[in-house]
PDB file of C-alpha atoms in Angstrom:
ATOM      1  CA  GLU T  18       0.054   0.000   0.016  1.00  0.00           C
ATOM      2  CA  ALA T  19       1.320   3.341  -1.045  1.00  0.00           C
ATOM      3  CA  GLN T  20       1.732   5.454   2.093  1.00  0.00           C
ATOM      4  CA  VAL T  21       3.689   8.018   4.114  1.00  0.00           C
ATOM      5  CA  THR T  22       4.433   6.874   7.642  1.00  0.00           C
ATOM      6  CA  GLN T  23       5.491   8.960  10.609  1.00  0.00           C
ATOM      7  CA  ASN T  24       6.756   7.970  14.006  1.00  0.00           C
ATOM      8  CA  PRO T  25       5.933   8.632  16.778  1.00  0.00           C
ATOM      9  CA  ARG T  26       2.374   9.605  16.349  1.00  0.00           C
ATOM     10  CA  TYR T  27       2.196  11.216  19.820  1.00  0.00           C
ATOM     11  CA  LEU T  28       5.090  12.573  21.857  1.00  0.00           C
ATOM     12  CA  ILE T  29       5.284  14.539  25.055  1.00  0.00           C
ATOM     13  CA  THR T  30       8.718  15.898  25.952  1.00  0.00           C
ATOM     14  CA  VAL T  31      10.541  18.479  27.945  1.00  0.00           C
ATOM     15  CA  THR T  32      12.274  21.662  26.867  1.00  0.00           C
ATOM     16  CA  GLY T  33      15.749  21.065  25.484  1.00  0.00           C
ATOM     17  CA  LYS T  34      15.595  17.269  25.031  1.00  0.00           C
ATOM     18  CA  LYS T  35      16.597  16.447  21.471  1.00  0.00           C
ATOM     19  CA  LEU T  36      14.122  14.512  19.448  1.00  0.00           C
ATOM     20  CA  THR T  37      13.628  13.076  16.031  1.00  0.00           C
ATOM     21  CA  VAL T  38      10.356  12.532  14.128  1.00  0.00           C
ATOM     22  CA  THR T  39      10.759   9.980  11.336  1.00  0.00           C
ATOM     23  CA  CYS T  40       9.087  10.098   8.019  1.00  0.00           C
ATOM     24  CA  SER T  41       9.222   7.403   5.406  1.00  0.00           C
ATOM     25  CA  GLN T  42       7.471   6.902   2.076  1.00  0.00           C
ATOM     26  CA  ASN T  43       7.375   3.820  -0.157  1.00  0.00           C
ATOM     27  CA  MET T  44       6.352   5.454  -3.455  1.00  0.00           C
ATOM     28  CA  ASN T  45       9.877   6.463  -4.721  1.00  0.00           C
ATOM     29  CA  HIS T  46       8.871  10.067  -4.519  1.00  0.00           C
ATOM     30  CA  GLU T  47      11.464  12.769  -5.173  1.00  0.00           C
ATOM     31  CA  TYR T  48       9.882  15.574  -3.203  1.00  0.00           C
ATOM     32  CA  MET T  49       9.305  15.456   0.527  1.00  0.00           C
ATOM     33  CA  SER T  50       8.425  18.208   3.026  1.00  0.00           C
ATOM     34  CA  TRP T  51       7.445  18.976   6.591  1.00  0.00           C
ATOM     35  CA  TYR T  52       4.592  21.027   7.709  1.00  0.00           C
ATOM     36  CA  ARG T  53       3.352  22.225  11.111  1.00  0.00           C
ATOM     37  CA  GLN T  54      -0.306  22.892  11.882  1.00  0.00           C
ATOM     38  CA  ASP T  55      -1.272  25.526  14.470  1.00  0.00           C
ATOM     39  CA  PRO T  56      -4.760  26.753  15.336  1.00  0.00           C
ATOM     40  CA  GLY T  57      -5.785  29.771  13.291  1.00  0.00           C
ATOM     41  CA  LEU T  58      -2.697  29.480  11.141  1.00  0.00           C
ATOM     42  CA  GLY T  59      -3.344  26.439   8.948  1.00  0.00           C
ATOM     43  CA  LEU T  60      -0.437  24.440   7.850  1.00  0.00           C
ATOM     44  CA  ARG T  61       2.945  26.025   7.215  1.00  0.00           C
ATOM     45  CA  GLN T  62       5.971  24.499   5.577  1.00  0.00           C
ATOM     46  CA  ILE T  63       9.024  23.905   7.753  1.00  0.00           C
ATOM     47  CA  TYR T  64      11.548  22.341   5.366  1.00  0.00           C
ATOM     48  CA  TYR T  65      11.419  20.569   1.998  1.00  0.00           C
ATOM     49  CA  SER T  66      13.694  18.331   0.013  1.00  0.00           C
ATOM     50  CA  MET T  67      13.801  18.061  -3.892  1.00  0.00           C
ATOM     51  CA  ASN T  68      15.924  14.945  -3.782  1.00  0.00           C
ATOM     52  CA  VAL T  69      18.583  13.006  -1.856  1.00  0.00           C
ATOM     53  CA  GLU T  70      21.064  15.376  -0.145  1.00  0.00           C
ATOM     54  CA  VAL T  71      19.098  18.403  -1.339  1.00  0.00           C
ATOM     55  CA  THR T  72      17.094  20.261   1.329  1.00  0.00           C
ATOM     56  CA  ASP T  73      15.869  23.803   1.781  1.00  0.00           C
ATOM     57  CA  LYS T  74      14.079  26.017   4.195  1.00  0.00           C
ATOM     58  CA  GLY T  75      10.378  26.565   4.115  1.00  0.00           C
ATOM     59  CA  ASP T  76       8.445  29.358   5.829  1.00  0.00           C
ATOM     60  CA  VAL T  77       9.199  28.479   9.470  1.00  0.00           C
ATOM     61  CA  PRO T  78      12.469  26.658   9.677  1.00  0.00           C
ATOM     62  CA  GLU T  79      13.819  28.090  13.004  1.00  0.00           C
ATOM     63  CA  GLY T  80      14.533  25.433  15.597  1.00  0.00           C
ATOM     64  CA  TYR T  81      14.406  22.523  13.108  1.00  0.00           C
ATOM     65  CA  LYS T  82      16.784  20.507  11.133  1.00  0.00           C
ATOM     66  CA  VAL T  83      16.292  17.870   8.421  1.00  0.00           C
ATOM     67  CA  SER T  84      18.271  15.447   6.453  1.00  0.00           C
ATOM     68  CA  ARG T  85      17.744  13.460   3.337  1.00  0.00           C
ATOM     69  CA  LYS T  86      20.310  10.652   3.138  1.00  0.00           C
ATOM     70  CA  GLU T  87      17.994   8.167   1.456  1.00  0.00           C
ATOM     71  CA  LYS T  88      15.148   8.856  -0.896  1.00  0.00           C
ATOM     72  CA  ARG T  89      12.457   7.305   1.236  1.00  0.00           C
ATOM     73  CA  ASN T  90      13.337   8.926   4.570  1.00  0.00           C
ATOM     74  CA  PHE T  91      13.050  12.631   5.631  1.00  0.00           C
ATOM     75  CA  PRO T  92      13.459  12.789   9.463  1.00  0.00           C
ATOM     76  CA  LEU T  93      12.660  16.116  11.234  1.00  0.00           C
ATOM     77  CA  ILE T  94      15.097  16.965  14.021  1.00  0.00           C
ATOM     78  CA  LEU T  95      14.463  19.277  17.005  1.00  0.00           C
ATOM     79  CA  GLU T  96      17.885  19.722  18.623  1.00  0.00           C
ATOM     80  CA  SER T  97      16.485  21.786  21.629  1.00  0.00           C
ATOM     81  CA  PRO T  98      12.702  21.755  21.607  1.00  0.00           C
ATOM     82  CA  SER T  99      10.837  24.676  23.135  1.00  0.00           C
ATOM     83  CA  PRO T 100       7.244  25.008  24.121  1.00  0.00           C
ATOM     84  CA  ASN T 101       6.365  27.058  21.025  1.00  0.00           C
ATOM     85  CA  GLN T 102       7.159  23.996  18.958  1.00  0.00           C
ATOM     86  CA  THR T 103       4.192  22.225  20.440  1.00  0.00           C
ATOM     87  CA  SER T 104       2.149  21.496  17.328  1.00  0.00           C
ATOM     88  CA  LEU T 105       0.769  18.868  14.952  1.00  0.00           C
ATOM     89  CA  TYR T 106       3.385  17.891  12.338  1.00  0.00           C
ATOM     90  CA  PHE T 107       2.776  16.441   8.960  1.00  0.00           C
ATOM     91  CA  CYS T 108       5.239  14.911   6.499  1.00  0.00           C
ATOM     92  CA  ALA T 109       4.282  14.946   2.880  1.00  0.00           C
ATOM     93  CA  SER T 110       5.646  13.499  -0.384  1.00  0.00           C
ATOM     94  CA  SER T 111       5.078  13.849  -4.076  1.00  0.00           C
ATOM     95  CA  LEU T 112       6.457  12.383  -7.203  1.00  0.00           C
ATOM     96  CA  GLY T 113       7.719  15.839  -8.341  1.00  0.00           C
ATOM     97  CA  THR T 114       7.270  19.584  -7.726  1.00  0.00           C
ATOM     98  CA  GLY T 115       4.490  21.552  -9.090  1.00  0.00           C
ATOM     99  CA  GLY T 116       0.898  21.616  -8.188  1.00  0.00           C
ATOM    100  CA  ASN T 117      -0.068  18.980 -10.832  1.00  0.00           C
ATOM    101  CA  TYR T 118       1.574  16.269  -8.604  1.00  0.00           C
ATOM    102  CA  GLU T 119      -0.578  14.958  -5.839  1.00  0.00           C
ATOM    103  CA  GLN T 120       0.863  15.326  -2.370  1.00  0.00           C
ATOM    104  CA  TYR T 121       0.508  12.467   0.000  1.00  0.00           C
ATOM    105  CA  PHE T 122       0.326  13.257   3.672  1.00  0.00           C
ATOM    106  CA  GLY T 123       1.410  11.172   6.691  1.00  0.00           C
ATOM    107  CA  PRO T 124      -0.994  10.609   9.588  1.00  0.00           C
ATOM    108  CA  GLY T 125       0.494  13.456  11.651  1.00  0.00           C
ATOM    109  CA  THR T 126       2.646  13.598  14.829  1.00  0.00           C
ATOM    110  CA  ARG T 127       1.267  15.554  17.773  1.00  0.00           C
ATOM    111  CA  LEU T 128       4.131  17.012  19.681  1.00  0.00           C
ATOM    112  CA  THR T 129       3.860  18.598  23.143  1.00  0.00           C
ATOM    113  CA  VAL T 130       6.842  20.363  24.672  1.00  0.00           C
ATOM    114  CA  THR T 131       6.524  21.185  28.329  1.00  0.00           C
TER     115      THR T 131
ATOM    116  CA  ALA W  15       3.263  36.788  -2.512  1.00  0.00           C
ATOM    117  CA  GLN W  16       0.846  34.008  -2.338  1.00  0.00           C
ATOM    118  CA  LYS W  17      -1.985  33.842   0.173  1.00  0.00           C
ATOM    119  CA  VAL W  18      -5.103  31.932   1.013  1.00  0.00           C
ATOM    120  CA  THR W  19      -7.808  33.315   3.165  1.00  0.00           C
ATOM    121  CA  GLN W  20     -10.656  31.371   4.726  1.00  0.00           C
ATOM    122  CA  ALA W  21     -12.613  33.977   6.528  1.00  0.00           C
ATOM    123  CA  GLN W  22     -15.008  31.648   8.192  1.00  0.00           C
ATOM    124  CA  THR W  23     -13.308  30.178  11.303  1.00  0.00           C
ATOM    125  CA  GLU W  24     -16.213  28.127  12.431  1.00  0.00           C
ATOM    126  CA  ILE W  25     -19.530  27.188  10.910  1.00  0.00           C
ATOM    127  CA  SER W  26     -22.300  25.262  12.664  1.00  0.00           C
ATOM    128  CA  VAL W  27     -25.283  23.872  10.715  1.00  0.00           C
ATOM    129  CA  VAL W  28     -27.992  21.313  11.384  1.00  0.00           C
ATOM    130  CA  GLU W  29     -28.016  18.064   9.402  1.00  0.00           C
ATOM    131  CA  LYS W  30     -29.468  18.293   5.915  1.00  0.00           C
ATOM    132  CA  GLU W  31     -28.692  22.011   5.529  1.00  0.00           C
ATOM    133  CA  ASP W  32     -26.453  23.101   2.682  1.00  0.00           C
ATOM    134  CA  VAL W  33     -23.185  24.896   3.641  1.00  0.00           C
ATOM    135  CA  THR W  34     -20.741  26.820   1.616  1.00  0.00           C
ATOM    136  CA  LEU W  35     -17.076  27.263   2.768  1.00  0.00           C
ATOM    137  CA  ASP W  36     -15.348  30.283   1.317  1.00  0.00           C
ATOM    138  CA  CYS W  37     -11.836  30.492   0.002  1.00  0.00           C
ATOM    139  CA  VAL W  38     -10.152  33.496  -1.512  1.00  0.00           C
ATOM    140  CA  TYR W  39      -6.678  33.365  -2.833  1.00  0.00           C
ATOM    141  CA  GLU W  40      -3.873  35.777  -3.975  1.00  0.00           C
ATOM    142  CA  THR W  41      -1.167  34.935  -6.417  1.00  0.00           C
ATOM    143  CA  ARG W  42       0.659  36.564  -9.325  1.00  0.00           C
ATOM    144  CA  ASP W  43       1.234  33.354 -11.151  1.00  0.00           C
ATOM    145  CA  THR W  44      -0.758  32.567 -14.166  1.00  0.00           C
ATOM    146  CA  THR W  45      -0.443  28.864 -13.607  1.00  0.00           C
ATOM    147  CA  TYR W  46      -1.434  27.680 -10.175  1.00  0.00           C
ATOM    148  CA  TYR W  47      -3.403  24.945  -8.531  1.00  0.00           C
ATOM    149  CA  LEU W  48      -6.102  25.047  -5.854  1.00  0.00           C
ATOM    150  CA  PHE W  49      -6.941  22.362  -3.435  1.00  0.00           C
ATOM    151  CA  TRP W  50      -9.363  21.403  -0.699  1.00  0.00           C
ATOM    152  CA  TYR W  51      -8.449  19.021   2.110  1.00  0.00           C
ATOM    153  CA  LYS W  52     -10.707  17.693   4.866  1.00  0.00           C
ATOM    154  CA  GLN W  53      -9.297  17.019   8.469  1.00  0.00           C
ATOM    155  CA  PRO W  54     -11.737  14.873  10.368  1.00  0.00           C
ATOM    156  CA  PRO W  55     -11.456  14.629  14.185  1.00  0.00           C
ATOM    157  CA  SER W  56      -8.994  11.756  13.824  1.00  0.00           C
ATOM    158  CA  GLY W  57      -6.480  14.271  12.505  1.00  0.00           C
ATOM    159  CA  GLU W  58      -5.357  12.998   9.131  1.00  0.00           C
ATOM    160  CA  LEU W  59      -5.561  15.092   5.997  1.00  0.00           C
ATOM    161  CA  VAL W  60      -7.925  13.871   3.264  1.00  0.00           C
ATOM    162  CA  PHE W  61      -7.465  15.191  -0.227  1.00  0.00           C
ATOM    163  CA  LEU W  62     -10.777  16.261  -1.793  1.00  0.00           C
ATOM    164  CA  ILE W  63     -10.006  18.061  -5.045  1.00  0.00           C
ATOM    165  CA  ARG W  64      -7.335  19.738  -7.149  1.00  0.00           C
ATOM    166  CA  ARG W  65      -8.176  22.374  -9.739  1.00  0.00           C
ATOM    167  CA  ASN W  66      -5.712  24.086 -12.111  1.00  0.00           C
ATOM    168  CA  SER W  67      -5.995  27.741 -12.994  1.00  0.00           C
ATOM    169  CA  PHE W  68      -6.963  27.019 -16.588  1.00  0.00           C
ATOM    170  CA  ASP W  69     -10.003  24.970 -15.729  1.00  0.00           C
ATOM    171  CA  GLU W  70     -12.816  27.144 -14.366  1.00  0.00           C
ATOM    172  CA  GLN W  71     -15.517  24.542 -14.797  1.00  0.00           C
ATOM    173  CA  ASN W  72     -17.418  23.823 -11.640  1.00  0.00           C
ATOM    174  CA  GLU W  73     -17.106  20.315 -10.300  1.00  0.00           C
ATOM    175  CA  ILE W  74     -19.630  18.218  -8.468  1.00  0.00           C
ATOM    176  CA  SER W  75     -18.845  14.884  -6.697  1.00  0.00           C
ATOM    177  CA  GLY W  76     -21.815  13.486  -4.931  1.00  0.00           C
ATOM    178  CA  ARG W  77     -22.879  16.003  -2.218  1.00  0.00           C
ATOM    179  CA  TYR W  78     -19.803  18.076  -2.760  1.00  0.00           C
ATOM    180  CA  SER W  79     -19.383  20.801  -5.259  1.00  0.00           C
ATOM    181  CA  TRP W  80     -16.824  23.441  -6.011  1.00  0.00           C
ATOM    182  CA  ASN W  81     -17.142  26.899  -7.600  1.00  0.00           C
ATOM    183  CA  PHE W  82     -13.903  28.224  -9.032  1.00  0.00           C
ATOM    184  CA  GLN W  83     -14.070  31.979 -10.150  1.00  0.00           C
ATOM    185  CA  LYS W  84     -10.842  33.475 -11.310  1.00  0.00           C
ATOM    186  CA  SER W  85     -12.588  36.965 -11.633  1.00  0.00           C
ATOM    187  CA  THR W  86     -13.007  36.999  -7.774  1.00  0.00           C
ATOM    188  CA  SER W  87     -10.017  34.777  -6.929  1.00  0.00           C
ATOM    189  CA  SER W  88     -12.268  32.448  -5.169  1.00  0.00           C
ATOM    190  CA  PHE W  89     -12.590  28.679  -4.921  1.00  0.00           C
ATOM    191  CA  ASN W  90     -15.651  27.953  -2.752  1.00  0.00           C
ATOM    192  CA  PHE W  91     -16.773  24.527  -1.514  1.00  0.00           C
ATOM    193  CA  THR W  92     -20.433  23.556  -1.069  1.00  0.00           C
ATOM    194  CA  ILE W  93     -21.733  20.580   0.864  1.00  0.00           C
ATOM    195  CA  THR W  94     -25.316  19.760   0.011  1.00  0.00           C
ATOM    196  CA  ALA W  95     -27.583  18.064   2.570  1.00  0.00           C
ATOM    197  CA  SER W  96     -24.874  18.100   5.122  1.00  0.00           C
ATOM    198  CA  GLN W  97     -24.361  15.001   7.412  1.00  0.00           C
ATOM    199  CA  VAL W  98     -22.761  14.623  10.832  1.00  0.00           C
ATOM    200  CA  VAL W  99     -19.831  12.823   9.187  1.00  0.00           C
ATOM    201  CA  ASP W 100     -19.027  15.995   7.334  1.00  0.00           C
ATOM    202  CA  SER W 101     -17.963  17.566  10.708  1.00  0.00           C
ATOM    203  CA  ALA W 102     -14.269  18.368  10.213  1.00  0.00           C
ATOM    204  CA  VAL W 103     -11.838  21.136   9.638  1.00  0.00           C
ATOM    205  CA  TYR W 104     -11.620  22.019   5.903  1.00  0.00           C
ATOM    206  CA  PHE W 105      -8.502  23.626   4.351  1.00  0.00           C
ATOM    207  CA  CYS W 106      -8.188  25.399   1.135  1.00  0.00           C
ATOM    208  CA  ALA W 107      -4.614  25.463  -0.315  1.00  0.00           C
ATOM    209  CA  LEU W 108      -2.746  26.989  -3.203  1.00  0.00           C
ATOM    210  CA  SER W 109       0.270  25.893  -5.158  1.00  0.00           C
ATOM    211  CA  ASN W 110       2.260  27.283  -8.108  1.00  0.00           C
ATOM    212  CA  ASN W 111       3.723  25.312 -10.971  1.00  0.00           C
ATOM    213  CA  GLN W 112       7.342  25.391  -9.785  1.00  0.00           C
ATOM    214  CA  GLY W 113       7.777  24.476  -6.178  1.00  0.00           C
ATOM    215  CA  GLY W 114       6.004  21.731  -4.265  1.00  0.00           C
ATOM    216  CA  LYS W 115       4.923  23.999  -1.419  1.00  0.00           C
ATOM    217  CA  LEU W 116       1.238  24.180  -0.541  1.00  0.00           C
ATOM    218  CA  ILE W 117      -0.070  27.485   0.961  1.00  0.00           C
ATOM    219  CA  PHE W 118      -2.814  26.708   3.302  1.00  0.00           C
ATOM    220  CA  GLY W 119      -5.645  28.844   4.515  1.00  0.00           C
ATOM    221  CA  GLN W 120      -6.456  29.043   8.195  1.00  0.00           C
ATOM    222  CA  GLY W 121      -9.092  26.357   7.956  1.00  0.00           C
ATOM    223  CA  THR W 122     -12.845  26.361   8.574  1.00  0.00           C
ATOM    224  CA  GLU W 123     -14.192  24.115  11.300  1.00  0.00           C
ATOM    225  CA  LEU W 124     -17.547  22.782  10.254  1.00  0.00           C
ATOM    226  CA  SER W 125     -19.804  21.282  12.882  1.00  0.00           C
ATOM    227  CA  VAL W 126     -22.990  19.482  11.579  1.00  0.00           C
ATOM    228  CA  LYS W 127     -25.398  18.838  14.356  1.00  0.00           C
ATOM    229  CA  PRO W 128     -28.086  16.050  14.212  1.00  0.00           C
TER     230      PRO W 128
END
């Protein structure tokens, strides 16, 4: 089954404790990205990757890191989480860039930083 | 700059009523794509429709219909004879033809009461 998976689905952590949210897709997609969803703000892009070893900042990259060592994986790293990073996070992938390519979203990861 | 505005934060209707969710967008691109996503209480994002800027035909899918009007930069979504299962947050989004980023509106929370 074609899908985007994220782990963990729920995470409660404390300020400053490094964490990684994994994202994996099994569709051989070139493009992957991370979004965060906050009430009243919709979803905003954090980082994206056009291909292996190619990553770039989205609209709200501060406090996050990403890597793309393999085509299928695109982990989101929070080196020193803070309470303002409490949010619902979505990973997405698509075959290519451009709006004519359908984006597939993962199930979401709900992160709480205390 | 690209922007999507969903002015209705929350809408509450009684089952079987028709309801229209508004979406207004801003872009300088001539080629762009518009989307609607549904986010049920379980949290995942469900793709509903994609429309490119050259196709202004209205679309109907069962109880759902979409009205795309370039003259007013709007892409409104109507649910006919609403049902309790339609209760969700609905997002309108915009993408251009180069990048893979989706620009989301703030979302409209629809509550359908029995």
